[in-house]
Coordinates of C-alpha atoms in Angstrom, one line a residue:
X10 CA 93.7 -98.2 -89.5
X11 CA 94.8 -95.1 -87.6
X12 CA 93.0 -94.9 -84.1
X13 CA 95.4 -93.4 -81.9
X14 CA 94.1 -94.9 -78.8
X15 CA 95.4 -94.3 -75.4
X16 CA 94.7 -94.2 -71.4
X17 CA 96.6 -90.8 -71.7
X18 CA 93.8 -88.0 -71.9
X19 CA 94.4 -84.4 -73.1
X20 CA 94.4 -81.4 -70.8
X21 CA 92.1 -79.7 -73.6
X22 CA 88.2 -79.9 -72.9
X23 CA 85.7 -79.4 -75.5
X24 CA 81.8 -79.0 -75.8
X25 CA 79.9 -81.9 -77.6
X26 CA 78.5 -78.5 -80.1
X27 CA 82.5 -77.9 -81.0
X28 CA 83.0 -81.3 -81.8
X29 CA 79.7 -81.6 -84.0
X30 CA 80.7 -78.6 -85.6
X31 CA 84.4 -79.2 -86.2
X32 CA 85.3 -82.9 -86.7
X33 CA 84.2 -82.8 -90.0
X34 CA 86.3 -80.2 -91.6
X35 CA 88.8 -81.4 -89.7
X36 CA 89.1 -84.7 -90.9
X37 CA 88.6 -83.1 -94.4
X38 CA 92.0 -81.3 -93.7
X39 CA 93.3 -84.3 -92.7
X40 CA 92.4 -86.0 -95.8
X41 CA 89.9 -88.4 -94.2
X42 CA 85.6 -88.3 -95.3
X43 CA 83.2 -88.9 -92.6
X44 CA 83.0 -92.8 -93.5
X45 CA 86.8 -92.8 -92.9
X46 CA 86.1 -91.4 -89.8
X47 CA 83.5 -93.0 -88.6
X48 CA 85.4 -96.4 -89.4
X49 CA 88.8 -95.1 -87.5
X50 CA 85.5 -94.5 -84.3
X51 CA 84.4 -97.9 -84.5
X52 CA 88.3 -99.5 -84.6
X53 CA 89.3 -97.7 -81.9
X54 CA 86.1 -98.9 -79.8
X55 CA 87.3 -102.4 -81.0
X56 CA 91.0 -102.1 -79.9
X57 CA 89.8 -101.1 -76.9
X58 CA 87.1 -104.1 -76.7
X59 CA 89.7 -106.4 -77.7
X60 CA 92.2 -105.6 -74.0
X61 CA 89.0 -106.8 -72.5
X62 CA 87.2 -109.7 -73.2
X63 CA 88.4 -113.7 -74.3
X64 CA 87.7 -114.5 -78.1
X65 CA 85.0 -117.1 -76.7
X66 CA 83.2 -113.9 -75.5
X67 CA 79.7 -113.3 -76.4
X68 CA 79.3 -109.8 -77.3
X69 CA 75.5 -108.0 -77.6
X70 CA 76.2 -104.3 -79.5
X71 CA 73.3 -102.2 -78.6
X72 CA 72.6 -99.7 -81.7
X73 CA 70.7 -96.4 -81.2
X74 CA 69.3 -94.0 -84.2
X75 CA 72.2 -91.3 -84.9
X76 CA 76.0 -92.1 -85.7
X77 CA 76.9 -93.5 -82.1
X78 CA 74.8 -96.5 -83.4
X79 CA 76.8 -96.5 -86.7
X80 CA 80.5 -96.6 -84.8
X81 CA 78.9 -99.8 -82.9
X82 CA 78.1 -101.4 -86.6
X83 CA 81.3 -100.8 -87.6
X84 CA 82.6 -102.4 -84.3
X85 CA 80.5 -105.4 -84.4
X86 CA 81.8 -105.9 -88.3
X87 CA 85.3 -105.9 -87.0
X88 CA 84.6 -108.2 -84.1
X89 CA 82.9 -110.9 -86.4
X90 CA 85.2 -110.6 -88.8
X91 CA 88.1 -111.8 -85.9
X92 CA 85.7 -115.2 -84.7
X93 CA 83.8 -113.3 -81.8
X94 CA 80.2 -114.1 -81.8
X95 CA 78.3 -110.6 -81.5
X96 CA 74.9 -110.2 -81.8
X97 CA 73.8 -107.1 -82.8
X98 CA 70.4 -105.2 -81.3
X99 CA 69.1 -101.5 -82.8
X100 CA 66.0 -99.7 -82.4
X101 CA 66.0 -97.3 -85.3
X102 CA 68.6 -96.6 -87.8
X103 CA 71.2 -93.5 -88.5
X104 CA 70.5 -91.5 -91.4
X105 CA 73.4 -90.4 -92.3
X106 CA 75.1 -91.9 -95.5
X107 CA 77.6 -93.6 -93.7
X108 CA 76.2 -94.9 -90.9
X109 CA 74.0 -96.9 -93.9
X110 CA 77.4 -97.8 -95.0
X111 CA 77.9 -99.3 -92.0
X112 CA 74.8 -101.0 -91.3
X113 CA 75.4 -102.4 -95.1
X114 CA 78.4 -103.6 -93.9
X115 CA 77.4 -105.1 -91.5
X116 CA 75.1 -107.4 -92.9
X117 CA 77.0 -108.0 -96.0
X118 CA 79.4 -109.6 -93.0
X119 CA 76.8 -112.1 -92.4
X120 CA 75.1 -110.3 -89.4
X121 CA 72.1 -109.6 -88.1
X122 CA 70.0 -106.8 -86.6
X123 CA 67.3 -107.7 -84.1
X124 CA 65.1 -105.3 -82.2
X125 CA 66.5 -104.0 -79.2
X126 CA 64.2 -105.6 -76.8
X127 CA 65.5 -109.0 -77.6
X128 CA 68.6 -108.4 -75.8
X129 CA 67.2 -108.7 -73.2
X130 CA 66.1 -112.4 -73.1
X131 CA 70.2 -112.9 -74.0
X132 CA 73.4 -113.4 -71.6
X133 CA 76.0 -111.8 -73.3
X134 CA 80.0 -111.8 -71.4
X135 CA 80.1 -108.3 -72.5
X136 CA 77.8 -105.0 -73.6
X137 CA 78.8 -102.4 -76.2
X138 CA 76.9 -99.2 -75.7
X139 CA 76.1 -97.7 -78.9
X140 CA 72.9 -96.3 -78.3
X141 CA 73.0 -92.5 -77.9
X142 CA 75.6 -90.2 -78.2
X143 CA 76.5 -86.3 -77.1
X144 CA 74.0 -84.6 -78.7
X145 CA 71.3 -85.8 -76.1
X146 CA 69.7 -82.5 -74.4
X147 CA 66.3 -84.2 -73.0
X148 CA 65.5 -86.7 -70.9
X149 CA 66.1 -90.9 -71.8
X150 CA 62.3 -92.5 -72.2
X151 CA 60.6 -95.5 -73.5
X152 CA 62.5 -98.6 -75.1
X153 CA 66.1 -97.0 -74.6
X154 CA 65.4 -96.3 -71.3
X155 CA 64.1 -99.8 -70.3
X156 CA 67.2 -100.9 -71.9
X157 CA 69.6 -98.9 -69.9
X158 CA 68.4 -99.9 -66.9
X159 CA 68.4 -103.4 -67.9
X160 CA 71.9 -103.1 -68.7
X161 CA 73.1 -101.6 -65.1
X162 CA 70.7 -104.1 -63.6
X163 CA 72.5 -107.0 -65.0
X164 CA 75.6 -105.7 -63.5
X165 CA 77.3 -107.0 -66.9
X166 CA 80.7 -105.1 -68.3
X167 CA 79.8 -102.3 -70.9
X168 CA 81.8 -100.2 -73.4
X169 CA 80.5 -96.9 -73.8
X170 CA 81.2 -95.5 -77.6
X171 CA 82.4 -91.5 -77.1
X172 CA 80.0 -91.2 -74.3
X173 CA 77.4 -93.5 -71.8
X174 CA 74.1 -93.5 -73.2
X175 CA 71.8 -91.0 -71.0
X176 CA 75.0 -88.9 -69.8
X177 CA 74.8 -85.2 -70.6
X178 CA 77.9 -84.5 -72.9
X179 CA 78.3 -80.8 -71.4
X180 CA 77.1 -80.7 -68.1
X181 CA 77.7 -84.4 -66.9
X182 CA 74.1 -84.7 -65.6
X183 CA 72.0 -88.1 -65.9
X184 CA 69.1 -87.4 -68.1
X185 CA 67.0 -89.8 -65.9
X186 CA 68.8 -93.0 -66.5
X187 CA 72.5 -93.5 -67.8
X188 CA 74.8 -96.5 -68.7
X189 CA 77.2 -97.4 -65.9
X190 CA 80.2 -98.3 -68.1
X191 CA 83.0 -100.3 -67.4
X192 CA 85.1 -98.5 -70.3
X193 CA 84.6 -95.5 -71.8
X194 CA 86.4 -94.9 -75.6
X195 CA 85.5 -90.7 -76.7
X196 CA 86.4 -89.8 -79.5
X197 CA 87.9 -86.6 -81.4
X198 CA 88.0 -84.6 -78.4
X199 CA 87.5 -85.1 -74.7
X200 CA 84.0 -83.5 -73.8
X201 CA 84.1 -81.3 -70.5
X202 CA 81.1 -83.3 -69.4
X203 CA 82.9 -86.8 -68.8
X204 CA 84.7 -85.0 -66.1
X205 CA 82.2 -83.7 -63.5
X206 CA 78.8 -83.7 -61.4
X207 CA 77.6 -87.4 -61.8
X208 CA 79.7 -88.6 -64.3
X209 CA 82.7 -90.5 -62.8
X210 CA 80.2 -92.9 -61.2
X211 CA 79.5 -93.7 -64.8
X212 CA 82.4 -93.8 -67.4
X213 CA 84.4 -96.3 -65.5
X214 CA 87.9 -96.2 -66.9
X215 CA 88.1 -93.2 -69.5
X216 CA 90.3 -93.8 -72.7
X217 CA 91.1 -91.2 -75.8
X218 CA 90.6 -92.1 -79.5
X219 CA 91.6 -88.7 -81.5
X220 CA 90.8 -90.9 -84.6
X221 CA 93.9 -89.2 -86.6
X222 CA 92.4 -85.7 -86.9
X223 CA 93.4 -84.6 -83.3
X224 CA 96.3 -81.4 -84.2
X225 CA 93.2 -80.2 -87.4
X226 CA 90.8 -80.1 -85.0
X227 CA 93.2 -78.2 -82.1
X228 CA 93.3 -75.3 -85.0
X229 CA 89.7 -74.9 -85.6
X230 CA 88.8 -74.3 -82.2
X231 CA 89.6 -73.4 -78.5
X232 CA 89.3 -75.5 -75.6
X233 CA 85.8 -74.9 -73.5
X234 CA 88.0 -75.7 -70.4
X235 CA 91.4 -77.5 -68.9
X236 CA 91.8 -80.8 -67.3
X237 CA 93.9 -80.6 -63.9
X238 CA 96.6 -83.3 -64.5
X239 CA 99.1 -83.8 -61.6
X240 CA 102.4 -83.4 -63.5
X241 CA 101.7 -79.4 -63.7
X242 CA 103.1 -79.6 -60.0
X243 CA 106.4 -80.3 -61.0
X244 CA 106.4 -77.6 -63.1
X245 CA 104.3 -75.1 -60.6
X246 CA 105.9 -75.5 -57.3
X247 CA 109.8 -75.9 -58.2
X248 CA 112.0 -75.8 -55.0
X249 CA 113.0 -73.5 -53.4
X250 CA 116.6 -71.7 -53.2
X251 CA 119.0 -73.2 -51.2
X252 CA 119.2 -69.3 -49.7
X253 CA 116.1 -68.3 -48.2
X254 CA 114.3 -67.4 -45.3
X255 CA 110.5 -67.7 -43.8
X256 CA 110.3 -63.9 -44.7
X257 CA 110.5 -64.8 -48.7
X258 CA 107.1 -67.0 -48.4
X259 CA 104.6 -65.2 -46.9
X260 CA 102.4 -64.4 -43.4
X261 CA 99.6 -65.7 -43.6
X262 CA 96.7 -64.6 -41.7
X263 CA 93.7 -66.7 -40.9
X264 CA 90.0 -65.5 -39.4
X265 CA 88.0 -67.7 -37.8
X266 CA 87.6 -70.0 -34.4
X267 CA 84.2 -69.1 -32.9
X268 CA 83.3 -70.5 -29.6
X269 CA 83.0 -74.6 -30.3
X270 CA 84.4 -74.7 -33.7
X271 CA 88.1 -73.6 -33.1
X272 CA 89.0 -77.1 -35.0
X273 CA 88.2 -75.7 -38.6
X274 CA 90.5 -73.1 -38.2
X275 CA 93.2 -75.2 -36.2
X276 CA 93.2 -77.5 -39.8
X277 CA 93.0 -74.3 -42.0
X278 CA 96.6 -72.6 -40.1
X279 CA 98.2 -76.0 -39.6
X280 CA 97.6 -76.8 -43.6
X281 CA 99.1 -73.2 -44.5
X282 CA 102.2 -74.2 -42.9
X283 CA 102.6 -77.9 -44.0
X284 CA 102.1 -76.3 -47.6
X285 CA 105.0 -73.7 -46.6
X286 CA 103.9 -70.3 -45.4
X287 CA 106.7 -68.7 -44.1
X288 CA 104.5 -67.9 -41.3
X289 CA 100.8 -68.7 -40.2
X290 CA 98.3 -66.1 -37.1
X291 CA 95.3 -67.1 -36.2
X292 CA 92.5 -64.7 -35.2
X293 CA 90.2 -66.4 -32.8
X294 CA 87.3 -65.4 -30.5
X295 CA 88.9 -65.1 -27.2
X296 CA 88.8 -67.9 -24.9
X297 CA 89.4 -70.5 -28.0
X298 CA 93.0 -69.8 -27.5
X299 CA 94.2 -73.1 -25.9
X300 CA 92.8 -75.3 -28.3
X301 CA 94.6 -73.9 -31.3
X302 CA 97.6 -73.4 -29.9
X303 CA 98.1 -77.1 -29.6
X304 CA 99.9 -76.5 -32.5
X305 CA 102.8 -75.0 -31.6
X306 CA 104.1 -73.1 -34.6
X307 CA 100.7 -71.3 -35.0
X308 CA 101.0 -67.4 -33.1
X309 CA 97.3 -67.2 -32.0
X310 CA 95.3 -64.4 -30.5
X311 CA 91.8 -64.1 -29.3
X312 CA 90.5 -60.7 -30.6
X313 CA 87.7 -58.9 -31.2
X314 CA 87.2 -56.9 -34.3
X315 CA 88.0 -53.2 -32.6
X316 CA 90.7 -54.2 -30.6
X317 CA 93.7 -51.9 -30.9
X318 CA 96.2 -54.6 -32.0
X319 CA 93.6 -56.1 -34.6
X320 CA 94.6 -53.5 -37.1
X321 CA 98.4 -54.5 -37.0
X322 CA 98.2 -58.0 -37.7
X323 CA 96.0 -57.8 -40.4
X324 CA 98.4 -55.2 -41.4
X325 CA 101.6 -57.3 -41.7
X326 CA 99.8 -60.2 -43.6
X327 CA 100.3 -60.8 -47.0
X328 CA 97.2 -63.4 -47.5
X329 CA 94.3 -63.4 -45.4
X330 CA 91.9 -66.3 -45.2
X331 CA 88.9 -65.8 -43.7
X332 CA 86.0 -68.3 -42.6
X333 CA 86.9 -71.5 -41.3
X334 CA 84.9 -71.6 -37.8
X335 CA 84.0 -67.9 -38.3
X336 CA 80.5 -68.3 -37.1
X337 CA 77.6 -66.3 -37.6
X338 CA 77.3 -64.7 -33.9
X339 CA 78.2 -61.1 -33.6
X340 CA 81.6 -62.1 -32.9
X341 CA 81.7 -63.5 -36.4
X342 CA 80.1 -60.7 -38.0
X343 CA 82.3 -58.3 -36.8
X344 CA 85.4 -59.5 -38.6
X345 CA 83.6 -60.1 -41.6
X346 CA 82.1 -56.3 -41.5
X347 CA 86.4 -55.3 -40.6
X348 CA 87.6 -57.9 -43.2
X349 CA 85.3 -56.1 -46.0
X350 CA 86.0 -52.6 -45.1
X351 CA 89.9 -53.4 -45.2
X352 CA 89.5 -55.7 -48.6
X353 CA 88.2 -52.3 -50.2
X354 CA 91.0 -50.1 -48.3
X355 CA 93.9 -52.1 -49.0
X356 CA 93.0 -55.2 -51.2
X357 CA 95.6 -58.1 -50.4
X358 CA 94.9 -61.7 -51.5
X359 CA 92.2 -63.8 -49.9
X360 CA 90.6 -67.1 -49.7
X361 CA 87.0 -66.4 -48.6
X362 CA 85.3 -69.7 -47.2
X363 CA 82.7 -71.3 -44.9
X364 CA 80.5 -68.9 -43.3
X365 CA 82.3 -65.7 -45.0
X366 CA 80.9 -67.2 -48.2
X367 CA 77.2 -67.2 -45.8
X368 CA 77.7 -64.1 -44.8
X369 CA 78.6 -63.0 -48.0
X370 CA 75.7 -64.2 -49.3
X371 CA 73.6 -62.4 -47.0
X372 CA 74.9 -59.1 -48.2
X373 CA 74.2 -60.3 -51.9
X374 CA 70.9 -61.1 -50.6
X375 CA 70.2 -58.0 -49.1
X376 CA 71.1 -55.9 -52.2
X377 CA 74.7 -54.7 -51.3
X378 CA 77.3 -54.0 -54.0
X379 CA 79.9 -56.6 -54.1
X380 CA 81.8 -55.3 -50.3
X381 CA 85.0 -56.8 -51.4
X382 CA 87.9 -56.1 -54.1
X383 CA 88.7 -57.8 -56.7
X384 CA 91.3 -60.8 -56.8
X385 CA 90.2 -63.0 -54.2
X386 CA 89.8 -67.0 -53.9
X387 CA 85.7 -68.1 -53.2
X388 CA 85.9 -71.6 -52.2
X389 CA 82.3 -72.9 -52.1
X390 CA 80.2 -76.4 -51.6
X391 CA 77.1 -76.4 -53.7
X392 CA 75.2 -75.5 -50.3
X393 CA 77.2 -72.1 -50.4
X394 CA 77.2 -71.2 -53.9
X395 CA 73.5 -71.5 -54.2
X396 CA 73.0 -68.8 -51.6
X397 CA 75.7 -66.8 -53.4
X398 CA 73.5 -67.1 -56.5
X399 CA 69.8 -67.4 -54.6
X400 CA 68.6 -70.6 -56.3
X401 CA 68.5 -74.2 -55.3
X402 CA 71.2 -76.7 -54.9
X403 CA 69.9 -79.3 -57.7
X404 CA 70.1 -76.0 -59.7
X405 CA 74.0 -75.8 -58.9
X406 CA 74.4 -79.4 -59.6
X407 CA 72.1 -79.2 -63.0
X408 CA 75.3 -77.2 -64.7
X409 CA 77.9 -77.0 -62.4
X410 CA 80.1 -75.3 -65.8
X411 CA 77.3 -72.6 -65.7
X412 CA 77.3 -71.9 -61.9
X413 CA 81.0 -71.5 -61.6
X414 CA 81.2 -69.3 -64.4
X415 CA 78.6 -67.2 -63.0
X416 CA 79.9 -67.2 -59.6
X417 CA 83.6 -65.5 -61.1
X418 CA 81.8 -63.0 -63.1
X419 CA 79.8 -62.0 -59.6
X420 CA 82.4 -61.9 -57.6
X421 CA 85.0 -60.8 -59.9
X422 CA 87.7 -63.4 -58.2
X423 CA 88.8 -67.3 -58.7
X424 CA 85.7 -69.6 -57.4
X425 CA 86.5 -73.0 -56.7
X426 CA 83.0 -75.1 -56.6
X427 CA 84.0 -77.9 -54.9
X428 CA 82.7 -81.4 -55.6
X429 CA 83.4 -84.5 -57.7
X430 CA 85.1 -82.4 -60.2
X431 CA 86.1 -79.6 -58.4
X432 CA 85.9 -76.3 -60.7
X433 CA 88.2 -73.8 -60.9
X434 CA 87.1 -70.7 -62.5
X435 CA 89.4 -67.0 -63.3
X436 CA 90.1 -64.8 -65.2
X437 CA 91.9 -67.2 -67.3
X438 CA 89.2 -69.8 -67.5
X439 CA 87.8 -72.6 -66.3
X440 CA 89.7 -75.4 -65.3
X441 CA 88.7 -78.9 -63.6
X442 CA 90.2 -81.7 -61.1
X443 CA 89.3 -85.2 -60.9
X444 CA 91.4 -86.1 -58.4
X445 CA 90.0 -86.6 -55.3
X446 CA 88.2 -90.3 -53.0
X447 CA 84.7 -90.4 -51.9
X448 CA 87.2 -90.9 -48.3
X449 CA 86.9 -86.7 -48.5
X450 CA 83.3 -86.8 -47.7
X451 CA 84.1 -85.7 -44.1
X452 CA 83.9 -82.3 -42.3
X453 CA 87.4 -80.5 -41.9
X454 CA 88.0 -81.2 -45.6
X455 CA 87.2 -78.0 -46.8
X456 CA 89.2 -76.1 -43.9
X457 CA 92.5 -77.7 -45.3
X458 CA 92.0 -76.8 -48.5
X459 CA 91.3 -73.3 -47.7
X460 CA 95.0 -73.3 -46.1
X461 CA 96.7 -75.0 -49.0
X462 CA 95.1 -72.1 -51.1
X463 CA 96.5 -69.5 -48.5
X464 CA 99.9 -71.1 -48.1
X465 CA 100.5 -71.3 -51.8
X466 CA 99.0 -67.8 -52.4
X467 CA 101.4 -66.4 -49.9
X468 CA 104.6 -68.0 -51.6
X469 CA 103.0 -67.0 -55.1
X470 CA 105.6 -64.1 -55.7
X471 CA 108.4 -66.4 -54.8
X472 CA 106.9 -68.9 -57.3
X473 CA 106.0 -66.7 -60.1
X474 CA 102.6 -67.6 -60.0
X475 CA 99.6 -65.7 -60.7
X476 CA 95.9 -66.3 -58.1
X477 CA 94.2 -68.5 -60.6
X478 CA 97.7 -71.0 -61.1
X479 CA 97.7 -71.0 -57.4
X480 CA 94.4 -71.9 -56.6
X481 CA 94.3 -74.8 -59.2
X482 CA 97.9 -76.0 -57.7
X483 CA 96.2 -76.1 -54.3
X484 CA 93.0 -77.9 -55.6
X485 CA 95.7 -80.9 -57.0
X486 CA 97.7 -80.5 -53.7
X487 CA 94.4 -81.2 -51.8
X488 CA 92.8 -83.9 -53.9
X489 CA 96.1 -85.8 -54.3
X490 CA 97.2 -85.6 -50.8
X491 CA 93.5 -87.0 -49.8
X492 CA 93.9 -89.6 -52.8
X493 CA 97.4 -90.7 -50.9
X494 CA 96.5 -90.5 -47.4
X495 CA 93.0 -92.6 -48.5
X496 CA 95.2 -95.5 -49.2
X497 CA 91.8 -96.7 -51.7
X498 CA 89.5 -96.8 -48.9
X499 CA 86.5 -94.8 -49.1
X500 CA 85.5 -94.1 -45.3
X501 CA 87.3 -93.5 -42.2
X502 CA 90.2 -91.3 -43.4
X503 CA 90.1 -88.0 -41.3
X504 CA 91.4 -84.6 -42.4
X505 CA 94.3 -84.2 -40.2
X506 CA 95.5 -87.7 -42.3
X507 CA 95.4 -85.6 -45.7
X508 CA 97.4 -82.4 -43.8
X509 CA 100.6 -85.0 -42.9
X510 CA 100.6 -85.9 -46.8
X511 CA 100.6 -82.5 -48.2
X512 CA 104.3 -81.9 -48.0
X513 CA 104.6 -85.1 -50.4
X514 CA 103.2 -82.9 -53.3
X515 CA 103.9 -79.3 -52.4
X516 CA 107.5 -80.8 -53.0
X517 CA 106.4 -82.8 -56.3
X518 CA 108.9 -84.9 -57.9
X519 CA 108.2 -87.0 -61.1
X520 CA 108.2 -90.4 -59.6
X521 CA 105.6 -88.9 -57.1
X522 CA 103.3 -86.8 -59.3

């Protein structure tokens, strides 16, 4: 039976309505009915099974009311037919035709059906979830939800079918309780949900069943959005000629270095250069000098906004990044009031970050038209891009899809919402990255992506790529640098440790990416 399973996920991202809509006519096309396809889901959750447990493994499949539940018949037919002993617990039935073929089948086999509650007087090795699938919209209640959270509290290893039971298919949210899986089999398509807000704490290791119908379904509709993978680096950031010069690759200008936060612009300039600006300024308050010049290949001046020589170097840069230790004194608020009235003058690439983004905000908030061109980077934290958009942070984290999107068609630039599956939205649509450690939790994190984003935007021309190809390069750079310099802890790393990896993969080579 044709499953097609594999560790190797797709770049495509769908939404659990596409897949509903399409996988039927699909696998008509590719001469499949929906039993067939159903049994493909269920073999393909069995293969999978099979790579993890002993055949003296006790298996409990958990059945809900909709077709989900019907794959996990199918699987626990298969199982028992190979000498496993699986018990089999449902609360409700599906409706559909087949998945009463496959509840037929099931006991015809010999098995069982018991009421779901009775699992949970039983000691199973191993947990299939099968109880809800993508379509959930509302919140999990009553018996399923008791049995969810009996499930992660006996700490057992589960195998979610397409999706964990009580995971939002499209936003990745927890509908009040959701299945910690061990293993998670989807099926047909990958679903742009298993790949942001909550949901890597909860599909464990993510495999891809396209259950034979995967090039049918690629023709009956577009991808909702683009899963980052780490090989487009290779193809992104090729060397350089041997006959070059710093002049080919950009000046890039960074803003920012109040009094007591010179560090967040020290990390922003020094990662510019480690990703290969030709050359990197720094703008500073005056008196912050010293401490950013510790790095001696950074040309830093202490200015104010109307200083006579202020004018120039923004004048000979080809990126400008502006935030990192900006500050919201009157110091601060001068260059951002300068840095808006030349962005509308003379609009150059920017990545706009940290307090910018606050003080941008404020200007939203106040009722201003947008004060910048078009074309620029955003790069906010949920914190930021709910003042951007004047509503609460859970209301960020509730559809993270939804706020990005909304944040590129305010600002009319490339937003990158940063957080477990950073977002990268632009005019060419929306694309995420799981890369990344829970090590990146640390302050300074931010300020050295914002300088990966400036270096690579200032070498862009020399690497034929457009703003949105170089802000999603960056976002990999970042996350995979951090994954690197992490070396699998989750605490203690700092963000000067991810700024010594980056030249690792702005120079990408197949054995490294």
């Amino acid at each position: 039976m044709q499953t097609s399973l594999t560790r190797s996920i797709p770049q495509q991202l769908y939404l659990p309505e596409q897949v509903a809509e399409f996988e039927g006519e699909a696998a008509a096309r590719a001469g499949l009915d929906l039993w067939q396809l159903m049994q493909h889901a269920g073999a393909a959750a069995w293969e999978c099974l099979q790579q993890q447990i002993t055949v003296d493994a006790e298996i409990a499949v958990l059945c809900g009311p909709g077709n989900n539940g019907g794959d996990g018949y199918v699987l626990a037919q298969l199982a028992i037919a190979e000498g496993y002993t699986v018990r089999v617990f449902a609360i409700g039935e599906p409706k559909s035709a087949e998945g009463q073929r496959a509840i037929q089948g099931w006991l015809e086999a010999g098995g069982e059906i018991e009421p779901l509650a009775d699992w949970l007087e039983q000691d199973p090795d191993y947990i299939v979830d099968a109880l809800l699938g993508t379509g959930l919209n509302s919140e999990v209640s009553g018996d399923i939800r008791e049995c969810i959270e009996a499930v992660n509290d006996s700490a057992l290893p589960v195998l979610a079918i397409d999706i964990p039971s009580g995971l939002n298919a499209n936003t990745g949210v927890v509908m009040g309780v959701a299945v910690v899986a061990s293993h998670t089999v989807t099926m047909v398509a990958v679903k742009r949900g298993l790949t942001t807000a909550m949901a890597a704490d909860y599909i464990g290791q993510l495999w891809f069943a396209d259950l034979g119908i995967q090039r049918e379904f690629r023709l009956l509709t577009e991808p909702a959005a683009w899963w980052l993978q780490k090989s487009q680096l290779v193809h992104d950031l090729s060397p350089r000629k041997k006959v070059c010069q710093k002049g080919n690759f950009g000046h890039v200008v960074v803003i920012g270095g109040s009094a007591g936060m010179a560090g967040a612009v020290r990390l922003a300039a020094t990662a510019a250069l480690r990703t290969g600006a030709g050359k990197v300024t720094v703008i500073c308050e005056p008196g912050q000098e010293v401490l950013i010049g510790i790095q001696p290949e950074l040309m830093v001046r202490g200015l104010h906004a109307d200083a006579a020589e202020a004018d120039e170097l923004v004048e000979r840069a080809s990126v400008i990044a502006i935030g990192p230790g900006l500050g919201q004194s009157h110091w601060g608020r001068q260059w951002w009031q300068r840095f808006c009235q030349r962005s509308q003058e003379k609009p150059m690439p920017a990545v706009i970050d940290a307090d910018a983004l606050n003080l941008l905000a404020m200007n939203l908030r106040d009722g201003d038209d947008l004060p910048l061109s078009e074309g620029n980077v955003f790069t906010p934290h949920p914190g930021e891009a709910a003042r951007l958009l004047q509503c609460q942070i859970v209301d960020i984290e509730q559809n993270r899809w939804l706020a990005s999107d909304t944040l590129q068609e305010l600002l009319i630039g490339t937003v990158v919402l940063k957080g477990a599956g950073s977002l990268i939205s632009g005019t060419s649509g929306t694309a995420v990255c799981t890369h990344g450690t829970p090590a990146m939790a640390i302050a300074g994190m931010g300020d050295v992506l914002t300088g990966i984003i400036a270096g690579l935007l200032a070498q862009a021309p020399a690497l034929g790529l457009n703003i949105d190809s170089a802000a999603k390069a960056a976002v990999l750079v970042h996350s995979l640098a951090a994954e690197y310099a992490a070396r699998g802890h989750s605490r203690g790393m700092l963000a000067t440790d991810v700024i010594a990896e980056i030249p690792r993969f702005v120079n990408p080579r197949n054995d490294v990416v």
